[in-house]
Amino acid sequence: MVSVPGLARAASPTLEQVVRERGPLRGADLEALALAVARTLTGLHGADAAHGNLTPATVLLTPVGPRVRAPAPAAGRDPADDMLAWGRLVAFAATGGTGGAPPPGTIDRPLRDLVERALNPDARARPTALHVFATLLEDRAGTARRVRPGPLLAGVAGVTAVAAVVAGTVLARRPDGAPAPALERSQAPVAATALLADAFGDPRSGWPRDGDGRYRDGRYTGRVTAAHQAVWIWRPQPVMPRRVLVSATVRVTAGAAGVFCLGQRLGDRGRPSLYELLVGPGGVTVAHRRDGVARPLARDGGALTGEHRLRALCEVTGAGTTRLALWVDGAKRADRTEPTRPEFAGGSGMVGLAVARTGPGAAEATFDDFTAGEHR
């Protein structure tokens, strides 16, 4: 049996029973259900497994949130069939019916768009579970509110904030085909294919748990002491695409923090060469760091305190240039193009979280809703 958070055998009311007795789900309850089930499917599919029997009768509404009954062992199951079942499940939860796409007004976007794509008869056109999870996670992070389920799913908040990926990064298996907005616009771009998503609710999701970082209250805290200049925290993962978007919600306690991209290990010491895109009391900083030394490339003044949503574009082009752009809360704050450095000539590399000192004391920041995706 694959060990995936969100699978359960405990007896609890099923989604089918609750909808029949109390009526369809709406708003945050529906979003929380869709997110929790997509998260479970992402873990299964990432472990090269599929459920094969996802129905309203196999989803349990437990005191700690939705759980999916563990599937019986079987071979030959297709993750694309799970996504069709996911679309039908969400449609049933929203309407109480078993027909096709729910009528207008029953499901808000972007969840409605994902459901319609999941119901596509062509399996190749359906989104992956990771794409669904990352899209819903981005939507939650990009809104002013957090998803706050009603009494029906009161326990889901902690459940839906668990890791999307079990035992390593999962690559999307099929292009999702979502159009990407023009990068010249002021709003933040959106990834066309999801690669990695983590809401830091599950301390088993693979980020370091040592002096540099720790899980706490559904978030992740990174810290760098006065003995070092910066810390970079990442998950083991395959080579990233040449054009990657990295997103995270960041709250800086001291110093500066944000995301890094194009990380490459150099030499026996393993000190990486990478690009940092940071925010803090000094505003926005884009810097190249090699052997622990940061060389600022772009700055935008104006203190950034409190919590902010960052989206960073990192692209190694075929024309011998590297582009770095940063959007903060949807507004572009930095855009830098420079000749591609030799260590990045082979394309992209590691992505992750960055915390840097800006003064004599330690630096610390908390992170939430991390995603990485390919921009097309």
Short mmCIF file of C-alpha atoms in Angstrom, two decimals, residues 25-326:
data_model
loop_
_atom_site.label_atom_id
_atom_site.label_comp_id
_atom_site.label_asym_id
_atom_site.label_seq_id
_atom_site.Cartn_x
_atom_site.Cartn_y
_atom_site.Cartn_z
CA LEU A 25 -21.50 22.26 -0.68
CA ARG A 26 -20.81 25.88 -1.51
CA GLY A 27 -17.97 28.40 -1.42
CA ALA A 28 -15.06 27.60 0.91
CA ASP A 29 -16.46 24.17 1.84
CA LEU A 30 -16.44 23.12 -1.81
CA GLU A 31 -12.99 24.60 -2.44
CA ALA A 32 -11.56 22.86 0.63
CA LEU A 33 -12.97 19.51 -0.49
CA ALA A 34 -11.59 19.88 -4.02
CA LEU A 35 -8.18 20.92 -2.70
CA ALA A 36 -7.95 18.08 -0.17
CA VAL A 37 -8.84 15.39 -2.69
CA ALA A 38 -6.52 16.84 -5.34
CA ARG A 39 -3.72 16.82 -2.77
CA THR A 40 -4.30 13.14 -2.03
CA LEU A 41 -4.35 12.24 -5.74
CA THR A 42 -1.12 14.19 -6.24
CA GLY A 43 0.58 12.05 -3.62
CA LEU A 44 -0.73 8.86 -5.18
CA HIS A 45 0.20 9.80 -8.71
CA GLY A 46 3.62 10.97 -7.58
CA ALA A 47 4.19 7.49 -6.13
CA ASP A 48 3.31 5.95 -9.52
CA ALA A 49 -0.06 4.78 -8.28
CA ALA A 50 -3.69 5.66 -8.98
CA HIS A 51 -6.86 5.31 -6.93
CA GLY A 52 -9.22 3.83 -9.49
CA ASN A 53 -12.38 4.11 -7.40
CA LEU A 54 -12.82 7.74 -6.40
CA THR A 55 -16.53 8.37 -5.79
CA PRO A 56 -18.68 10.31 -3.30
CA ALA A 57 -18.94 7.04 -1.39
CA THR A 58 -15.17 6.69 -0.97
CA VAL A 59 -14.53 10.20 0.37
CA LEU A 60 -14.98 10.42 4.14
CA LEU A 61 -15.72 13.69 5.95
CA THR A 62 -13.82 13.09 9.17
CA PRO A 63 -13.46 15.42 12.18
CA VAL A 64 -10.08 16.52 10.81
CA GLY A 65 -11.25 17.03 7.24
CA PRO A 66 -11.86 15.03 4.04
CA ARG A 67 -10.12 11.69 3.69
CA VAL A 68 -10.12 9.32 0.75
CA ARG A 69 -10.61 5.62 1.40
CA ALA A 70 -7.45 3.71 0.61
CA PRO A 71 -7.75 1.92 -2.74
CA ALA A 72 -7.54 -1.85 -3.02
CA PRO A 73 -4.31 -3.01 -4.68
CA ALA A 74 -4.72 -3.23 -8.46
CA ALA A 75 -2.62 -2.74 -11.57
CA GLY A 76 -3.30 -0.84 -14.77
CA ARG A 77 -5.03 2.20 -13.28
CA ASP A 78 -4.67 5.51 -15.11
CA PRO A 79 -4.16 8.81 -13.24
CA ALA A 80 -6.21 10.51 -15.99
CA ASP A 81 -9.21 8.39 -14.95
CA ASP A 82 -8.74 9.63 -11.38
CA MET A 83 -8.97 13.20 -12.66
CA LEU A 84 -12.23 12.44 -14.47
CA ALA A 85 -13.51 10.99 -11.20
CA TRP A 86 -12.30 14.10 -9.34
CA GLY A 87 -14.30 16.33 -11.71
CA ARG A 88 -17.42 14.22 -11.21
CA LEU A 89 -16.88 14.23 -7.46
CA VAL A 90 -16.67 18.03 -7.22
CA ALA A 91 -19.67 18.41 -9.55
CA PHE A 92 -21.68 16.06 -7.32
CA ALA A 93 -20.65 17.95 -4.19
CA ALA A 94 -21.76 21.23 -5.80
CA THR A 95 -25.12 20.04 -7.15
CA GLY A 96 -26.07 16.73 -5.57
CA GLY A 97 -26.57 15.38 -9.09
CA THR A 98 -24.63 12.83 -11.09
CA GLY A 99 -24.84 14.52 -14.51
CA GLY A 100 -22.10 16.35 -16.40
CA ALA A 101 -20.74 19.81 -15.83
CA PRO A 102 -22.60 21.73 -13.12
CA PRO A 103 -24.78 24.68 -14.18
CA PRO A 104 -23.36 28.23 -14.08
CA GLY A 105 -23.21 29.81 -10.65
CA THR A 106 -22.70 26.63 -8.67
CA ILE A 107 -18.87 26.67 -8.73
CA ASP A 108 -16.62 29.73 -8.74
CA ARG A 109 -13.57 30.10 -10.94
CA PRO A 110 -10.87 28.84 -11.16
CA LEU A 111 -12.33 25.67 -9.64
CA ARG A 112 -15.09 25.60 -12.26
CA ASP A 113 -12.58 25.74 -15.11
CA LEU A 114 -10.59 22.86 -13.59
CA VAL A 115 -13.73 20.76 -13.18
CA GLU A 116 -14.77 21.35 -16.79
CA ARG A 117 -11.32 20.32 -18.01
CA ALA A 118 -11.30 17.23 -15.78
CA LEU A 119 -14.63 16.15 -17.32
CA ASN A 120 -13.21 16.29 -20.85
CA PRO A 121 -13.79 12.96 -22.69
CA ASP A 122 -10.23 13.23 -24.06
CA ALA A 123 -7.97 11.96 -21.27
CA ARG A 124 -5.02 13.90 -22.72
CA ALA A 125 -6.84 17.20 -22.17
CA ARG A 126 -7.48 16.64 -18.47
CA PRO A 127 -5.30 18.47 -15.95
CA THR A 128 -2.94 16.54 -13.71
CA ALA A 129 -3.65 16.32 -9.99
CA LEU A 130 -0.57 18.44 -9.28
CA HIS A 131 -1.75 21.12 -11.70
CA VAL A 132 -5.16 21.21 -9.99
CA PHE A 133 -3.61 21.35 -6.54
CA ALA A 134 -1.11 24.07 -7.46
CA THR A 135 -3.75 26.15 -9.23
CA LEU A 136 -6.12 26.03 -6.27
CA LEU A 137 -3.26 26.72 -3.90
CA GLU A 138 -2.21 29.75 -5.95
CA ASP A 139 -5.79 30.98 -6.00
CA ARG A 140 -6.02 30.68 -2.25
CA ALA A 141 -2.71 32.49 -1.76
CA GLY A 142 -3.57 35.22 -4.25
CA THR A 143 -6.82 36.25 -2.63
CA ALA A 144 -7.21 38.58 0.32
CA ARG A 145 -8.98 35.87 2.31
CA ARG A 146 -7.82 32.44 3.33
CA VAL A 147 -10.10 29.49 2.63
CA ARG A 148 -12.27 29.26 5.72
CA PRO A 149 -14.61 26.27 5.54
CA GLY A 150 -18.01 26.43 7.19
CA PRO A 151 -19.21 24.12 9.98
CA LEU A 152 -19.63 21.20 7.56
CA LEU A 153 -15.90 20.95 6.86
CA ALA A 154 -14.59 22.74 9.91
CA GLY A 155 -11.62 20.43 10.24
CA VAL A 156 -10.39 20.76 6.69
CA ALA A 157 -8.15 23.80 7.08
CA GLY A 158 -5.30 21.84 8.57
CA VAL A 159 -5.82 18.96 6.17
CA THR A 160 -5.72 20.88 2.93
CA ALA A 161 -2.51 22.56 3.97
CA VAL A 162 -0.49 19.34 3.69
CA ALA A 163 2.22 18.63 1.14
CA ALA A 164 1.25 18.07 -2.43
CA VAL A 165 4.15 15.80 -3.19
CA VAL A 166 5.22 12.67 -1.32
CA ALA A 167 8.84 11.46 -1.44
CA GLY A 168 10.14 14.02 -3.92
CA THR A 169 9.12 16.29 -6.74
CA VAL A 170 6.45 15.17 -9.19
CA LEU A 171 6.61 16.31 -12.80
CA ALA A 172 3.39 17.00 -14.69
CA ARG A 173 2.91 14.12 -17.12
CA ARG A 174 0.95 15.97 -19.82
CA PRO A 175 0.91 19.60 -20.99
CA ASP A 176 -2.02 21.37 -19.37
CA GLY A 177 -2.42 23.84 -22.20
CA ALA A 178 -3.39 26.84 -20.08
CA PRO A 179 -2.53 30.07 -21.92
CA ALA A 180 0.11 32.23 -20.27
CA PRO A 181 -0.41 35.99 -20.11
CA ALA A 182 2.03 38.33 -21.81
CA LEU A 183 4.94 39.10 -19.54
CA GLU A 184 4.89 42.75 -20.57
CA ARG A 185 1.71 43.24 -18.59
CA SER A 186 1.96 44.51 -15.05
CA GLN A 187 0.12 41.60 -13.43
CA ALA A 188 2.01 38.51 -12.31
CA PRO A 189 2.22 35.68 -14.84
CA VAL A 190 0.72 32.26 -14.27
CA ALA A 191 2.44 28.91 -14.78
CA ALA A 192 1.17 26.80 -17.66
CA THR A 193 2.37 23.52 -16.12
CA ALA A 194 2.66 22.88 -12.39
CA LEU A 195 5.82 21.13 -11.20
CA LEU A 196 5.86 21.44 -7.42
CA ALA A 197 3.48 22.72 -4.75
CA ASP A 198 3.70 22.66 -0.95
CA ALA A 199 1.59 24.41 1.67
CA PHE A 200 3.95 23.28 4.48
CA GLY A 201 1.20 21.69 6.57
CA ASP A 202 2.88 18.29 6.63
CA PRO A 203 6.34 18.14 8.27
CA ARG A 204 7.05 14.99 6.23
CA SER A 205 6.98 16.86 2.93
CA GLY A 206 10.74 16.89 2.51
CA TRP A 207 12.09 20.33 3.45
CA PRO A 208 14.99 20.47 5.96
CA ARG A 209 14.14 20.36 9.65
CA ASP A 210 17.31 21.64 11.22
CA GLY A 211 18.88 24.93 12.26
CA ASP A 212 18.11 26.48 8.87
CA GLY A 213 14.44 25.67 8.66
CA ARG A 214 11.46 24.18 10.49
CA TYR A 215 7.75 23.58 10.04
CA ARG A 216 5.38 25.43 12.35
CA ASP A 217 1.61 26.03 12.30
CA GLY A 218 1.16 25.14 8.65
CA ARG A 219 4.06 27.31 7.50
CA TYR A 220 7.80 27.01 7.10
CA THR A 221 10.35 29.20 8.88
CA GLY A 222 13.84 29.82 7.53
CA ARG A 223 16.58 31.36 9.64
CA VAL A 224 20.20 32.42 9.11
CA THR A 225 22.40 33.21 12.10
CA ALA A 226 25.06 35.87 12.39
CA ALA A 227 27.67 33.24 11.51
CA HIS A 228 26.50 33.16 7.87
CA GLN A 229 25.30 35.63 5.26
CA ALA A 230 22.40 33.66 3.79
CA VAL A 231 20.66 30.32 3.69
CA TRP A 232 19.01 28.60 0.73
CA ILE A 233 16.46 25.89 1.34
CA TRP A 234 15.24 23.52 -1.36
CA ARG A 235 13.73 20.13 -2.05
CA PRO A 236 15.64 17.48 -4.02
CA GLN A 237 14.23 17.70 -7.54
CA PRO A 238 15.04 17.05 -11.18
CA VAL A 239 16.32 19.72 -13.56
CA MET A 240 13.75 22.47 -13.89
CA PRO A 241 12.58 23.87 -17.24
CA ARG A 242 14.47 26.75 -18.82
CA ARG A 243 11.59 29.12 -18.07
CA VAL A 244 10.30 28.64 -14.53
CA LEU A 245 7.97 30.56 -12.24
CA VAL A 246 8.59 30.29 -8.50
CA SER A 247 5.97 31.60 -6.05
CA ALA A 248 5.71 31.88 -2.29
CA THR A 249 3.97 33.89 0.39
CA VAL A 250 6.66 35.52 2.53
CA ARG A 251 6.64 37.32 5.86
CA VAL A 252 10.05 38.76 6.84
CA THR A 253 10.84 38.97 10.55
CA ALA A 254 14.42 40.21 10.14
CA GLY A 255 16.74 40.68 7.18
CA ALA A 256 15.40 39.90 3.71
CA ALA A 257 13.76 36.81 2.25
CA GLY A 258 12.16 35.45 -0.87
CA VAL A 259 12.92 32.77 -3.43
CA PHE A 260 15.94 31.65 -5.41
CA CYS A 261 16.28 30.06 -8.82
CA LEU A 262 18.87 28.66 -11.26
CA GLY A 263 20.73 27.12 -8.35
CA GLN A 264 23.88 25.24 -9.39
CA ARG A 265 26.33 23.49 -7.10
CA LEU A 266 29.93 24.47 -7.79
CA GLY A 267 33.08 22.65 -6.73
CA ASP A 268 33.71 20.26 -3.85
CA ARG A 269 32.45 22.72 -1.23
CA GLY A 270 28.98 22.60 -2.73
CA ARG A 271 28.49 26.36 -2.39
CA PRO A 272 25.92 27.19 -5.06
CA SER A 273 25.72 29.82 -7.71
CA LEU A 274 22.17 31.15 -7.88
CA TYR A 275 19.88 34.15 -8.22
CA GLU A 276 18.02 35.56 -5.21
CA LEU A 277 14.82 37.59 -5.53
CA LEU A 278 14.19 39.05 -2.09
CA VAL A 279 11.95 41.49 -0.24
CA GLY A 280 12.39 43.18 3.10
CA PRO A 281 12.53 46.53 4.89
CA GLY A 282 14.94 47.74 2.20
CA GLY A 283 12.53 46.96 -0.63
CA VAL A 284 13.18 44.53 -3.50
CA THR A 285 16.62 43.11 -4.32
CA VAL A 286 17.58 40.84 -7.20
CA ALA A 287 21.11 39.49 -6.77
CA HIS A 288 23.47 36.87 -8.14
CA ARG A 289 25.25 34.97 -5.40
CA ARG A 290 28.36 32.87 -5.92
CA ASP A 291 30.57 31.35 -3.23
CA GLY A 292 28.49 33.12 -0.62
CA VAL A 293 29.04 36.59 -2.08
CA ALA A 294 26.00 38.50 -3.34
CA ARG A 295 26.23 40.90 -6.26
CA PRO A 296 23.06 43.04 -6.50
CA LEU A 297 21.66 43.34 -10.03
CA ALA A 298 18.43 45.29 -9.48
CA ARG A 299 16.81 47.16 -6.63
CA ASP A 300 13.45 48.80 -5.99
CA GLY A 301 13.25 50.86 -2.81
CA GLY A 302 10.35 51.15 -0.44
CA ALA A 303 10.06 49.05 2.70
CA LEU A 304 8.11 45.80 2.32
CA THR A 305 6.95 44.76 5.76
CA GLY A 306 4.19 42.33 6.61
CA GLU A 307 3.16 39.47 4.35
CA HIS A 308 3.55 39.50 0.56
CA ARG A 309 2.97 37.14 -2.35
CA LEU A 310 6.03 36.80 -4.59
CA ARG A 311 6.16 35.41 -8.13
CA ALA A 312 9.55 35.20 -9.77
CA LEU A 313 10.31 34.43 -13.41
CA CYS A 314 13.71 32.90 -14.12
CA GLU A 315 14.54 32.15 -17.74
CA VAL A 316 17.68 31.04 -19.56
CA THR A 317 16.99 31.95 -23.17
CA GLY A 318 18.38 30.43 -26.33
CA ALA A 319 19.88 33.81 -27.22
CA GLY A 320 22.57 33.75 -24.55
CA THR A 321 20.68 35.84 -21.99
CA THR A 322 19.08 35.24 -18.61
CA ARG A 323 15.94 37.06 -17.54
CA LEU A 324 14.87 37.60 -13.93
CA ALA A 325 11.61 39.32 -13.03
CA LEU A 326 9.75 39.67 -9.75
#
